[in-house]
C-alpha atoms as a printed R data frame, in Angstrom:
    type eleno elety resid chain resno       x       y       z
1   ATOM     1    CA   SER     A     1  62.091 -15.440  74.492
2   ATOM     2    CA   ASP     A     2  62.445 -11.743  73.661
3   ATOM     3    CA   SER     A     3  61.652 -12.437  69.996
4   ATOM     4    CA   ALA     A     4  58.619 -14.490  70.985
5   ATOM     5    CA   GLY     A     5  57.487 -11.698  73.288
6   ATOM     6    CA   ARG     A     6  57.824  -9.093  70.535
7   ATOM     7    CA   THR     A     7  55.980 -11.366  68.111
8   ATOM     8    CA   ASN     A     8  53.226 -11.840  70.658
9   ATOM     9    CA   GLU     A     9  52.940  -8.074  71.126
10  ATOM    10    CA   LEU     A    10  52.776  -7.524  67.359
11  ATOM    11    CA   ALA     A    11  50.057 -10.163  67.086
12  ATOM    12    CA   ARG     A    12  48.089  -8.434  69.843
13  ATOM    13    CA   ARG     A    13  48.426  -5.091  68.079
14  ATOM    14    CA   GLY     A    14  47.350  -6.660  64.792
15  ATOM    15    CA   ALA     A    15  44.280  -8.156  66.442
16  ATOM    16    CA   ALA     A    16  43.444  -4.778  68.002
17  ATOM    17    CA   GLU     A    17  43.804  -3.015  64.634
18  ATOM    18    CA   ILE     A    18  41.546  -5.581  62.962
19  ATOM    19    CA   ASP     A    19  38.972  -5.132  65.722
20  ATOM    20    CA   ARG     A    20  39.074  -1.380  65.184
21  ATOM    21    CA   SER     A    21  38.699  -1.900  61.422
22  ATOM    22    CA   ILE     A    22  35.653  -4.086  62.026
23  ATOM    23    CA   ARG     A    23  34.079  -1.376  64.182
24  ATOM    24    CA   SER     A    24  34.812   1.262  61.526
25  ATOM    25    CA   MET     A    25  33.337  -0.892  58.754
26  ATOM    26    CA   THR     A    26  30.280  -1.528  60.919
27  ATOM    27    CA   GLU     A    27  29.780   2.224  61.238
28  ATOM    28    CA   ILE     A    28  30.297   2.643  57.480
29  ATOM    29    CA   ASN     A    29  27.748  -0.094  56.838
30  ATOM    30    CA   GLU     A    30  25.236   1.708  59.043
31  ATOM    31    CA   VAL     A    31  25.861   4.995  57.216
32  ATOM    32    CA   VAL     A    32  25.524   3.319  53.809
33  ATOM    33    CA   THR     A    33  22.310   1.627  54.899
34  ATOM    34    CA   GLU     A    34  20.877   4.938  56.113
35  ATOM    35    CA   LEU     A    35  21.974   6.607  52.871
36  ATOM    36    CA   ALA     A    36  20.257   3.925  50.804
37  ATOM    37    CA   GLN     A    37  17.080   4.396  52.833
38  ATOM    38    CA   SER     A    38  17.260   8.177  52.343
39  ATOM    39    CA   ILE     A    39  17.673   7.707  48.593
40  ATOM    40    CA   ARG     A    40  14.704   5.338  48.510
41  ATOM    41    CA   ASP     A    41  12.679   7.929  50.426
42  ATOM    42    CA   LEU     A    42  13.755  10.537  47.871
43  ATOM    43    CA   GLY     A    43  12.612   8.282  45.043
44  ATOM    44    CA   ARG     A    44   9.266   7.742  46.733
45  ATOM    45    CA   GLN     A    45   8.831  11.478  47.300
46  ATOM    46    CA   SER     A    46   9.707  12.169  43.670
47  ATOM    47    CA   GLU     A    47   6.979   9.726  42.653
48  ATOM    48    CA   GLU     A    48   4.509  11.623  44.831
49  ATOM    49    CA   ILE     A    49   5.630  14.890  43.238
50  ATOM    50    CA   GLY     A    50   5.200  13.258  39.842
51  ATOM    51    CA   GLN     A    51   1.620  12.408  40.728
52  ATOM    52    CA   ILE     A    52   1.005  16.028  41.722
53  ATOM    53    CA   VAL     A    53   2.576  17.232  38.475
54  ATOM    54    CA   THR     A    54   0.348  14.837  36.549
55  ATOM    55    CA   LEU     A    55  -2.628  16.366  38.319
56  ATOM    56    CA   ILE     A    56  -1.389  19.870  37.453
57  ATOM    57    CA   THR     A    57  -0.935  18.828  33.834
58  ATOM    58    CA   GLY     A    58  -4.491  17.548  33.733
59  ATOM    59    CA   ILE     A    59  -5.807  20.777  35.240
60  ATOM    60    CA   ALA     A    60  -3.791  22.819  32.734
61  ATOM    61    CA   GLU     A    61  -5.196  20.799  29.848
62  ATOM    62    CA   GLN     A    62  -8.742  21.225  31.125
63  ATOM    63    CA   THR     A    63  -8.145  24.941  31.680
64  ATOM    64    CA   ASP     A    64  -6.789  25.277  28.155
65  ATOM    65    CA   LEU     A    65  -9.857  23.508  26.790
66  ATOM    66    CA   LEU     A    66 -12.209  25.706  28.825
67  ATOM    67    CA   ALA     A    67 -10.359  28.832  27.685
68  ATOM    68    CA   LEU     A    68 -10.674  27.700  24.076
69  ATOM    69    CA   ASN     A    69 -14.410  27.114  24.495
70  ATOM    70    CA   ALA     A    70 -14.762  30.497  26.203
71  ATOM    71    CA   ALA     A    71 -12.959  32.193  23.309
72  ATOM    72    CA   ILE     A    72 -15.282  30.482  20.832
73  ATOM    73    CA   GLU     A    73 -18.343  31.598  22.775
74  ATOM    74    CA   ALA     A    74 -16.958  35.139  23.045
75  ATOM    75    CA   ALA     A    75 -16.441  35.223  19.276
76  ATOM    76    CA   ARG     A    76 -20.067  34.258  18.754
77  ATOM    77    CA   VAL     A    77 -21.258  37.119  20.953
78  ATOM    78    CA   GLY     A    78 -19.266  39.567  18.905
79  ATOM    79    CA   GLU     A    79 -18.102  42.979  20.088
80  ATOM    80    CA   GLU     A    80 -19.588  42.574  23.537
81  ATOM    81    CA   GLY     A    81 -17.575  39.420  24.202
82  ATOM    82    CA   ARG     A    82 -14.237  40.837  23.054
83  ATOM    83    CA   GLY     A    83 -13.077  41.590  26.624
84  ATOM    84    CA   PHE     A    84 -14.033  38.138  27.750
85  ATOM    85    CA   ALA     A    85 -12.144  36.705  24.789
86  ATOM    86    CA   VAL     A    86  -8.992  38.569  25.875
87  ATOM    87    CA   VAL     A    87  -9.306  37.137  29.384
88  ATOM    88    CA   ALA     A    88  -9.895  33.657  27.961
89  ATOM    89    CA   GLU     A    89  -6.777  33.977  25.822
90  ATOM    90    CA   GLU     A    90  -4.706  34.989  28.848
91  ATOM    91    CA   VAL     A    91  -6.069  32.043  30.793
92  ATOM    92    CA   ARG     A    92  -5.218  29.761  27.892
93  ATOM    93    CA   SER     A    93  -1.690  31.184  27.746
94  ATOM    94    CA   LEU     A    94  -1.243  30.576  31.474
95  ATOM    95    CA   ALA     A    95  -2.542  27.037  31.053
96  ATOM    96    CA   GLU     A    96  -0.013  26.386  28.285
97  ATOM    97    CA   GLN     A    97   2.793  27.788  30.440
98  ATOM    98    CA   SER     A    98   1.656  25.610  33.330
99  ATOM    99    CA   GLY     A    99   1.666  22.593  31.027
100 ATOM   100    CA   ARG     A   100   5.198  23.319  29.801
101 ATOM   101    CA   ALA     A   101   6.404  23.850  33.372
102 ATOM   102    CA   ALA     A   102   4.764  20.591  34.386
103 ATOM   103    CA   ASP     A   103   6.539  18.806  31.519
104 ATOM   104    CA   GLU     A   104   9.886  20.240  32.622
105 ATOM   105    CA   ILE     A   105   9.224  19.202  36.222
106 ATOM   106    CA   THR     A   106   8.292  15.733  34.997
107 ATOM   107    CA   GLN     A   107  11.608  15.452  33.138
108 ATOM   108    CA   LEU     A   108  13.494  16.619  36.230
109 ATOM   109    CA   ILE     A   109  11.653  14.107  38.377
110 ATOM   110    CA   GLU     A   110  12.459  11.337  35.915
111 ATOM   111    CA   GLY     A   111  16.126  12.315  36.112
112 ATOM   112    CA   ILE     A   112  16.002  12.361  39.917
113 ATOM   113    CA   ARG     A   113  14.241   9.009  39.969
114 ATOM   114    CA   GLU     A   114  16.803   7.445  37.639
115 ATOM   115    CA   SER     A   115  19.692   8.868  39.664
116 ATOM   116    CA   ALA     A   116  18.057   7.641  42.864
117 ATOM   117    CA   GLN     A   117  17.701   4.137  41.454
118 ATOM   118    CA   ASN     A   118  21.334   4.120  40.338
119 ATOM   119    CA   SER     A   119  22.423   5.457  43.731
120 ATOM   120    CA   VAL     A   120  20.410   2.797  45.529
121 ATOM   121    CA   GLY     A   121  22.101   0.150  43.397
122 ATOM   122    CA   ARG     A   122  25.563   1.565  44.108
123 ATOM   123    CA   THR     A   123  24.908   1.922  47.826
124 ATOM   124    CA   ALA     A   124  23.594  -1.642  47.926
125 ATOM   125    CA   LEU     A   125  26.784  -2.800  46.193
126 ATOM   126    CA   GLY     A   126  28.843  -0.716  48.622
127 ATOM   127    CA   ALA     A   127  26.995  -2.228  51.571
128 ATOM   128    CA   GLU     A   128  27.668  -5.704  50.186
129 ATOM   129    CA   LYS     A   129  31.378  -4.920  49.789
130 ATOM   130    CA   VAL     A   130  31.500  -3.542  53.332
131 ATOM   131    CA   LYS     A   131  29.819  -6.713  54.567
132 ATOM   132    CA   GLU     A   132  32.403  -8.837  52.737
133 ATOM   133    CA   GLY     A   133  35.172  -6.708  54.230
134 ATOM   134    CA   MET     A   134  33.695  -7.192  57.699
135 ATOM   135    CA   GLU     A   135  33.603 -10.959  57.192
136 ATOM   136    CA   ILE     A   136  37.220 -11.001  55.973
137 ATOM   137    CA   ALA     A   137  38.352  -8.770  58.836
138 ATOM   138    CA   SER     A   138  36.466 -10.923  61.322
139 ATOM   139    CA   ALA     A   139  38.120 -14.066  59.956
140 ATOM   140    CA   SER     A   140  41.516 -12.342  60.100
141 ATOM   141    CA   GLY     A   141  40.786 -11.294  63.673
142 ATOM   142    CA   GLU     A   142  40.031 -14.885  64.621
143 ATOM   143    CA   MET     A   143  43.275 -15.996  62.948
144 ATOM   144    CA   PHE     A   144  45.233 -13.344  64.857
145 ATOM   145    CA   SER     A   145  43.583 -14.463  68.092
146 ATOM   146    CA   GLY     A   146  44.597 -18.049  67.340
147 ATOM   147    CA   ILE     A   147  48.146 -16.961  66.510
148 ATOM   148    CA   THR     A   148  48.290 -14.941  69.721
149 ATOM   149    CA   GLN     A   149  47.211 -17.954  71.768
150 ATOM   150    CA   ILE     A   150  49.782 -20.168  70.047
151 ATOM   151    CA   ILE     A   151  52.531 -17.617  70.670
152 ATOM   152    CA   GLU     A   152  51.511 -17.285  74.318
153 ATOM   153    CA   GLU     A   153  51.725 -21.067  74.674
154 ATOM   154    CA   LEU     A   154  55.139 -21.041  72.986
155 ATOM   155    CA   VAL     A   155  56.319 -18.299  75.329
156 ATOM   156    CA   ARG     A   156  55.206 -20.360  78.336
157 ATOM   157    CA   GLU     A   157  56.881 -23.488  76.954
158 ATOM   158    CA   ILE     A   158  60.073 -21.566  76.211
159 ATOM   159    CA   ALA     A   159  60.038 -20.195  79.751
160 ATOM   160    CA   GLU     A   160  59.587 -23.727  81.112
161 ATOM   161    CA   VAL     A   161  62.423 -25.032  78.931
162 ATOM   162    CA   ALA     A   162  64.635 -22.152  80.039
163 ATOM   163    CA   GLY     A   163  63.852 -22.917  83.685
164 ATOM   164    CA   ALA     A   164  64.590 -26.605  83.175
165 ATOM   165    CA   SER     A   165  67.839 -25.718  81.405
166 ATOM   166    CA   GLN     A   166  68.880 -23.551  84.330
167 ATOM   167    CA   GLN     A   167  68.132 -26.391  86.723
168 ATOM   168    CA   LEU     A   168  70.138 -28.805  84.564
169 ATOM   169    CA   ALA     A   169  73.012 -26.346  84.410
170 ATOM   170    CA   ALA     A   170  72.948 -25.967  88.183
171 ATOM   171    CA   GLY     A   171  72.863 -29.755  88.574
172 ATOM   172    CA   ALA     A   172  75.761 -30.123  86.161
173 ATOM   173    CA   GLU     A   173  77.783 -27.590  88.143
174 ATOM   174    CA   GLU     A   174  77.040 -29.487  91.341
175 ATOM   175    CA   MET     A   175  78.043 -32.780  89.693
176 ATOM   176    CA   SER     A   176  81.223 -31.179  88.381
177 ATOM   177    CA   ALA     A   177  82.055 -29.864  91.831
178 ATOM   178    CA   THR     A   178  81.341 -33.282  93.375
179 ATOM   179    CA   THR     A   179  83.493 -34.987  90.749
180 ATOM   180    CA   GLU     A   180  86.358 -32.611  91.465
181 ATOM   181    CA   GLU     A   181  86.040 -33.321  95.199
182 ATOM   182    CA   GLN     A   182  85.993 -37.068  94.555
183 ATOM   183    CA   SER     A   183  89.040 -36.744  92.288
184 ATOM   184    CA   ALA     A   184  90.905 -34.813  94.957
185 ATOM   185    CA   THR     A   185  89.982 -37.408  97.563
186 ATOM   186    CA   ALA     A   186  91.146 -40.192  95.279
187 ATOM   187    CA   GLN     A   187  94.443 -38.391  94.692
188 ATOM   188    CA   GLU     A   188  94.904 -37.976  98.435
189 ATOM   189    CA   MET     A   189  94.164 -41.668  98.988
190 ATOM   190    CA   ALA     A   190  96.623 -42.623  96.257
191 ATOM   191    CA   ALA     A   191  99.303 -40.449  97.812
192 ATOM   192    CA   SER     A   192  98.632 -42.019 101.198
193 ATOM   193    CA   ALA     A   193  98.871 -45.488  99.656
194 ATOM   194    CA   VAL     A   194 102.209 -44.572  98.110
195 ATOM   195    CA   GLU     A   195 103.455 -43.360 101.467
196 ATOM   196    CA   VAL     A   196 102.261 -46.545 103.144
197 ATOM   197    CA   ALA     A   197 103.968 -48.639 100.469
198 ATOM   198    CA   ASN     A   198 107.212 -46.718 100.888
199 ATOM   199    CA   ALA     A   199 107.017 -47.162 104.626
200 ATOM   200    CA   ALA     A   200 106.412 -50.895 104.190
201 ATOM   201    CA   VAL     A   201 109.444 -51.141 101.918
202 ATOM   202    CA   ALA     A   202 111.541 -49.318 104.459
203 ATOM   203    CA   VAL     A   203 110.350 -51.552 107.278
204 ATOM   204    CA   ASP     A   204 110.998 -54.632 105.192
205 ATOM   205    CA   GLY     A   205 114.542 -53.431 104.515
206 ATOM   206    CA   GLN     A   206 115.227 -52.885 108.182
207 ATOM   207    CA   LEU     A   207 113.891 -56.349 109.006
208 ATOM   208    CA   ASN     A   208 116.195 -57.876 106.435
209 ATOM   209    CA   ARG     A   209 119.186 -56.091 107.928
210 ATOM   210    CA   LEU     A   210 118.303 -57.319 111.385
211 ATOM   211    CA   ARG     A   211 118.143 -60.906 110.160
212 ATOM   212    CA   LEU     A   212 121.659 -60.672 108.765
């Protein structure tokens, strides 16, 4: 009974631990889901930034073209357009720098986008694994609950058997005591019969003597 009780307690603890594991994995699943959504948002924002960079690249190219045309027109004017030509060259240089910066930003965005896609894939896989773990833990929890119920039934049955055994033992003791009493009574009756027989023999002897 003690062993069954300890086993029952261990089963209860196991079921409680599994329940706590399920709650923890549920929280992890929520965090992973939120993380995946954040990464998807990051990817979408990087796409928007990429569109802006594309716009900047287009503006830089147009500015470079306008600066080139302005330099050509300034060269046609001659000495009077030299100052304008210098300004046009500076504008063209800034446009080229803007274009290079836009290219670098585009490469960075592509790297971020690729990393985001990989991260989304990994988080999705992690969420799937967590889901599988939750299903396994849930099944284990149900098994532990079933085992706990079986053990509780066994404990009750053992208690009933123990009670019945005690009753049988008490009945056996009563029967033993009754048997001893009956044996003593029988012995007393036998002794009395012997005494009666002896007395009868004695009486018979006296009668025989009187007849003589």
